[in-house]
Amino acid sequence: MRIVIAGGHGQIALRLERLLSARGDEVAGIIRDAGQGDDLRAAGAEPVLLDLESASVEGVAAYLQGADAAVFAAGAGPGSGAGRKDTVDRGAAVLFADAAVRAGVRRFVVVSSMGADPAHQGDDVFDVYLRAKGEADAYVTRQQNLDWTILRPGALTNDEGTGLVRMEARTGRGSIPRADVAAVLAELVDTPATAGLTLELISGSTPVSVAVKSVAGN
C-alpha cells in the first residue's frame, strides 16, 4: 500500500511510519519544516514539504494521487492558541479530506481526540480544541466518497506499548501509550471493514489485531 500521513512528524505519526514501512508499505509524511525530513527518512517515510494551513485542495490532492489510504494525524500542538486549533485541527483536516476526495483516495483514517464534539461548550483553548476536532470529525463523516474511520484515543502517554487495548464506540476515560495508538492505526488502515465507525481507544486487555477484527465484525 501507499499511505500518505498528514502531520508526518508527530509523535504518533513517526511511530506509525516505522510500523508501515517495516511491513513493506510505501509511506509519505506531510511536514512543513524541511528540518524534520531526516526524522521521517529514519522512520522509513518519504518527507513531503507542504503547509496544510496555506495549501490548496488541488495542491494537496497532487500528493495524494495514487495513494491507497490517507491518515490525518496533524495537530496544532499543546503550546498553540485557539486560532491554530481552528486552522490546523479543523481547517487542515477538512482540507485533507477534500483533497482525498479530489484524488480518489477512499480509505481515510482520522486521529481525533476523546471528547471531540462540535457542540462542546467553553472558551478555554482546550475547549476550542475539542470543538475544532469535533467539527472536523463531523465534516469527514459527511463525505460519501470516503471510507472513513475516526479514532479517538484517551490521554496519550509515552509509556512503552503493551499491544493490549480497549476499543469501542464508548470506552470511558483512560490513557494509552502513543505506541499502541500507532499499532491500532496500522491495523485500521488495512481494515476497510471499519469504515463508518467512530471509535474510542484506551489501554485494555485485548490484543490490537483482535480488537480491530472485533469492531470490524470479524
Short mmCIF file of C-alpha atoms in Angstrom, two decimals:
data_model
loop_
_atom_site.label_atom_id
_atom_site.label_comp_id
_atom_site.label_asym_id
_atom_site.label_seq_id
_atom_site.Cartn_x
_atom_site.Cartn_y
_atom_site.Cartn_z
CA MET A 1 0.00 0.00 0.00
CA ARG A 2 0.94 3.64 -0.44
CA ILE A 3 -0.15 5.66 2.58
CA VAL A 4 0.07 9.43 3.00
CA ILE A 5 0.11 10.83 6.54
CA ALA A 6 -0.72 14.45 7.37
CA GLY A 7 1.30 15.63 10.35
CA GLY A 8 4.13 13.31 9.44
CA HIS A 9 6.48 14.47 12.22
CA GLY A 10 4.01 14.00 15.06
CA GLN A 11 4.85 11.53 17.80
CA ILE A 12 2.14 9.09 16.74
CA ALA A 13 2.87 9.59 13.04
CA LEU A 14 6.57 8.77 13.37
CA ARG A 15 5.72 5.56 15.20
CA LEU A 16 3.13 4.71 12.55
CA GLU A 17 5.61 5.37 9.74
CA ARG A 18 8.07 2.92 11.28
CA LEU A 19 5.39 0.23 11.53
CA LEU A 20 4.09 0.72 8.00
CA SER A 21 7.49 0.88 6.34
CA ALA A 22 8.65 -2.19 8.29
CA ARG A 23 5.80 -4.22 6.86
CA GLY A 24 6.62 -3.10 3.34
CA ASP A 25 4.21 -0.24 2.75
CA GLU A 26 5.25 2.89 0.89
CA VAL A 27 4.77 5.83 3.27
CA ALA A 28 4.83 9.59 2.74
CA GLY A 29 4.56 12.08 5.58
CA ILE A 30 3.49 15.69 5.11
CA ILE A 31 5.61 18.17 7.08
CA ARG A 32 6.00 21.93 6.92
CA ASP A 33 9.55 22.14 8.29
CA ALA A 34 12.27 20.81 5.98
CA GLY A 35 14.45 20.22 9.03
CA GLN A 36 12.16 17.36 10.05
CA GLY A 37 12.87 15.39 6.87
CA ASP A 38 15.70 13.30 8.26
CA ASP A 39 13.50 12.04 11.10
CA LEU A 40 10.93 10.83 8.56
CA ARG A 41 13.58 9.16 6.40
CA ALA A 42 14.91 7.39 9.51
CA ALA A 43 11.35 6.13 10.11
CA GLY A 44 11.20 4.81 6.55
CA ALA A 45 8.94 7.54 5.19
CA GLU A 46 9.27 9.97 2.30
CA PRO A 47 9.02 13.57 3.56
CA VAL A 48 6.60 15.83 1.68
CA LEU A 49 7.11 19.54 2.34
CA LEU A 50 3.69 21.19 2.43
CA ASP A 51 1.94 23.65 4.75
CA LEU A 52 -1.62 22.47 5.27
CA GLU A 53 -2.61 25.87 6.67
CA SER A 54 -1.95 27.59 3.35
CA ALA A 55 -2.08 24.82 0.72
CA SER A 56 -4.90 24.44 -1.79
CA VAL A 57 -7.09 21.37 -2.20
CA GLU A 58 -5.51 20.81 -5.62
CA GLY A 59 -2.02 21.13 -4.19
CA VAL A 60 -2.63 18.52 -1.52
CA ALA A 61 -4.52 16.23 -3.91
CA ALA A 62 -1.45 16.13 -6.15
CA TYR A 63 0.49 14.38 -3.38
CA LEU A 64 -2.41 12.02 -2.69
CA GLN A 65 -2.68 10.79 -6.27
CA GLY A 66 -2.20 7.03 -6.40
CA ALA A 67 -2.37 6.55 -2.62
CA ASP A 68 -4.32 3.63 -1.16
CA ALA A 69 -5.02 5.39 2.13
CA ALA A 70 -4.68 8.74 3.87
CA VAL A 71 -4.22 9.31 7.60
CA PHE A 72 -4.85 12.67 9.25
CA ALA A 73 -2.55 12.84 12.27
CA ALA A 74 -1.75 16.57 12.25
CA GLY A 75 -2.37 18.87 15.19
CA ALA A 76 -1.53 22.40 16.24
CA GLY A 77 0.18 21.06 19.36
CA PRO A 78 -0.20 21.74 23.09
CA GLY A 79 1.53 25.13 23.00
CA SER A 80 -0.69 26.65 20.33
CA GLY A 81 -3.51 29.13 20.78
CA ALA A 82 -7.17 28.96 19.86
CA GLY A 83 -6.60 30.36 16.38
CA ARG A 84 -4.40 27.48 15.29
CA LYS A 85 -6.79 24.93 16.77
CA ASP A 86 -9.19 26.18 14.12
CA THR A 87 -6.71 26.41 11.24
CA VAL A 88 -4.99 23.06 11.90
CA ASP A 89 -7.20 20.77 13.95
CA ARG A 90 -10.31 21.75 11.99
CA GLY A 91 -9.21 23.52 8.82
CA ALA A 92 -6.35 21.24 7.81
CA ALA A 93 -8.47 18.14 8.47
CA VAL A 94 -11.24 19.47 6.22
CA LEU A 95 -8.69 20.36 3.53
CA PHE A 96 -7.09 16.90 3.71
CA ALA A 97 -10.50 15.22 3.41
CA ASP A 98 -11.41 17.36 0.41
CA ALA A 99 -8.05 16.58 -1.19
CA ALA A 100 -8.53 12.84 -0.64
CA VAL A 101 -11.91 13.04 -2.36
CA ARG A 102 -10.37 15.04 -5.22
CA ALA A 103 -7.57 12.46 -5.61
CA GLY A 104 -9.93 9.49 -5.41
CA VAL A 105 -8.43 8.11 -2.19
CA ARG A 106 -11.28 6.37 -0.41
CA ARG A 107 -9.62 4.97 2.74
CA PHE A 108 -9.35 7.84 5.22
CA VAL A 109 -8.39 7.47 8.88
CA VAL A 110 -8.53 10.36 11.36
CA VAL A 111 -6.65 10.62 14.65
CA SER A 112 -9.14 12.59 16.71
CA SER A 113 -9.50 13.02 20.46
CA MET A 114 -11.72 11.59 23.14
CA GLY A 115 -14.31 14.25 23.96
CA ALA A 116 -14.27 15.80 20.48
CA ASP A 117 -17.67 17.39 19.92
CA PRO A 118 -18.77 20.21 17.59
CA ALA A 119 -21.21 21.32 20.29
CA HIS A 120 -18.61 21.34 23.09
CA GLN A 121 -19.02 24.43 25.26
CA GLY A 122 -16.36 26.72 26.70
CA ASP A 123 -13.77 29.29 25.65
CA ASP A 124 -10.55 27.83 27.06
CA VAL A 125 -8.02 26.66 24.48
CA PHE A 126 -8.75 23.01 25.24
CA ASP A 127 -12.48 23.66 24.80
CA VAL A 128 -11.75 25.24 21.42
CA TYR A 129 -9.58 22.23 20.55
CA LEU A 130 -12.32 19.69 21.35
CA ARG A 131 -14.83 21.74 19.37
CA ALA A 132 -12.45 22.04 16.40
CA LYS A 133 -11.76 18.30 16.40
CA GLY A 134 -15.48 17.60 16.66
CA GLU A 135 -16.25 19.90 13.73
CA ALA A 136 -13.56 18.21 11.64
CA ASP A 137 -14.86 14.75 12.51
CA ALA A 138 -18.41 15.78 11.65
CA TYR A 139 -17.25 17.08 8.27
CA VAL A 140 -15.40 13.87 7.46
CA THR A 141 -18.40 11.72 8.36
CA ARG A 142 -20.49 13.59 5.77
CA GLN A 143 -18.14 12.68 2.91
CA GLN A 144 -19.84 9.91 0.95
CA ASN A 145 -16.74 9.36 -1.20
CA LEU A 146 -14.56 8.48 1.79
CA ASP A 147 -14.38 5.15 3.61
CA TRP A 148 -13.59 6.93 6.86
CA THR A 149 -12.73 5.68 10.33
CA ILE A 150 -12.33 8.12 13.21
CA LEU A 151 -10.13 7.07 16.13
CA ARG A 152 -10.44 8.93 19.44
CA PRO A 153 -7.66 7.95 21.84
CA GLY A 154 -7.74 8.76 25.53
CA ALA A 155 -4.93 10.58 27.32
CA LEU A 156 -1.69 9.93 25.44
CA THR A 157 1.47 8.74 27.19
CA ASN A 158 5.00 7.91 26.09
CA ASP A 159 4.99 4.65 28.03
CA GLU A 160 6.16 1.55 26.22
CA GLY A 161 3.35 -0.01 24.20
CA THR A 162 1.73 -3.15 25.56
CA GLY A 163 -0.18 -4.18 22.42
CA LEU A 164 -3.28 -4.54 24.61
CA VAL A 165 -6.16 -2.12 24.13
CA ARG A 166 -9.85 -1.46 24.61
CA MET A 167 -11.55 -0.06 21.51
CA GLU A 168 -15.28 0.54 21.35
CA ALA A 169 -17.77 3.24 20.39
CA ARG A 170 -17.60 4.30 24.06
CA THR A 171 -14.81 3.16 26.36
CA GLY A 172 -14.96 5.71 29.14
CA ARG A 173 -11.94 7.76 30.16
CA GLY A 174 -8.47 6.27 30.24
CA SER A 175 -4.95 6.60 28.91
CA ILE A 176 -2.97 4.84 26.22
CA PRO A 177 0.66 4.83 25.03
CA ARG A 178 1.25 6.52 21.68
CA ALA A 179 2.92 3.31 20.51
CA ASP A 180 -0.34 1.42 20.91
CA VAL A 181 -2.28 4.14 19.09
CA ALA A 182 0.14 3.78 16.17
CA ALA A 183 -0.27 0.00 16.20
CA VAL A 184 -4.05 0.36 16.03
CA LEU A 185 -3.78 2.87 13.18
CA ALA A 186 -1.58 0.49 11.20
CA GLU A 187 -4.29 -2.17 11.51
CA LEU A 188 -7.15 0.23 10.76
CA VAL A 189 -5.55 1.50 7.55
CA ASP A 190 -5.56 -2.09 6.32
CA THR A 191 -9.09 -2.89 7.55
CA PRO A 192 -11.65 -1.09 5.38
CA ALA A 193 -14.41 -3.05 7.14
CA THR A 194 -14.08 -0.48 9.94
CA ALA A 195 -15.28 2.27 7.59
CA GLY A 196 -18.09 4.37 9.02
CA LEU A 197 -17.04 3.82 12.64
CA THR A 198 -16.05 6.37 15.28
CA LEU A 199 -14.06 4.53 17.95
CA GLU A 200 -12.66 5.42 21.34
CA LEU A 201 -9.36 3.83 22.37
CA ILE A 202 -7.68 3.28 25.74
CA SER A 203 -5.37 0.68 27.20
CA GLY A 204 -7.08 -2.62 27.91
CA SER A 205 -6.68 -6.38 27.74
CA THR A 206 -7.37 -7.17 24.08
CA PRO A 207 -4.54 -7.62 21.54
CA VAL A 208 -4.59 -4.88 18.89
CA SER A 209 -5.32 -7.19 15.95
CA VAL A 210 -8.18 -8.87 17.84
CA ALA A 211 -9.65 -5.51 18.86
CA VAL A 212 -9.65 -4.29 15.26
CA LYS A 213 -11.17 -7.52 13.94
CA SER A 214 -13.84 -7.30 16.64
CA VAL A 215 -15.01 -3.80 15.72
CA ALA A 216 -14.84 -4.76 12.04
CA GLY A 217 -17.30 -7.55 12.73
CA ASN A 218 -14.86 -10.40 12.12
#
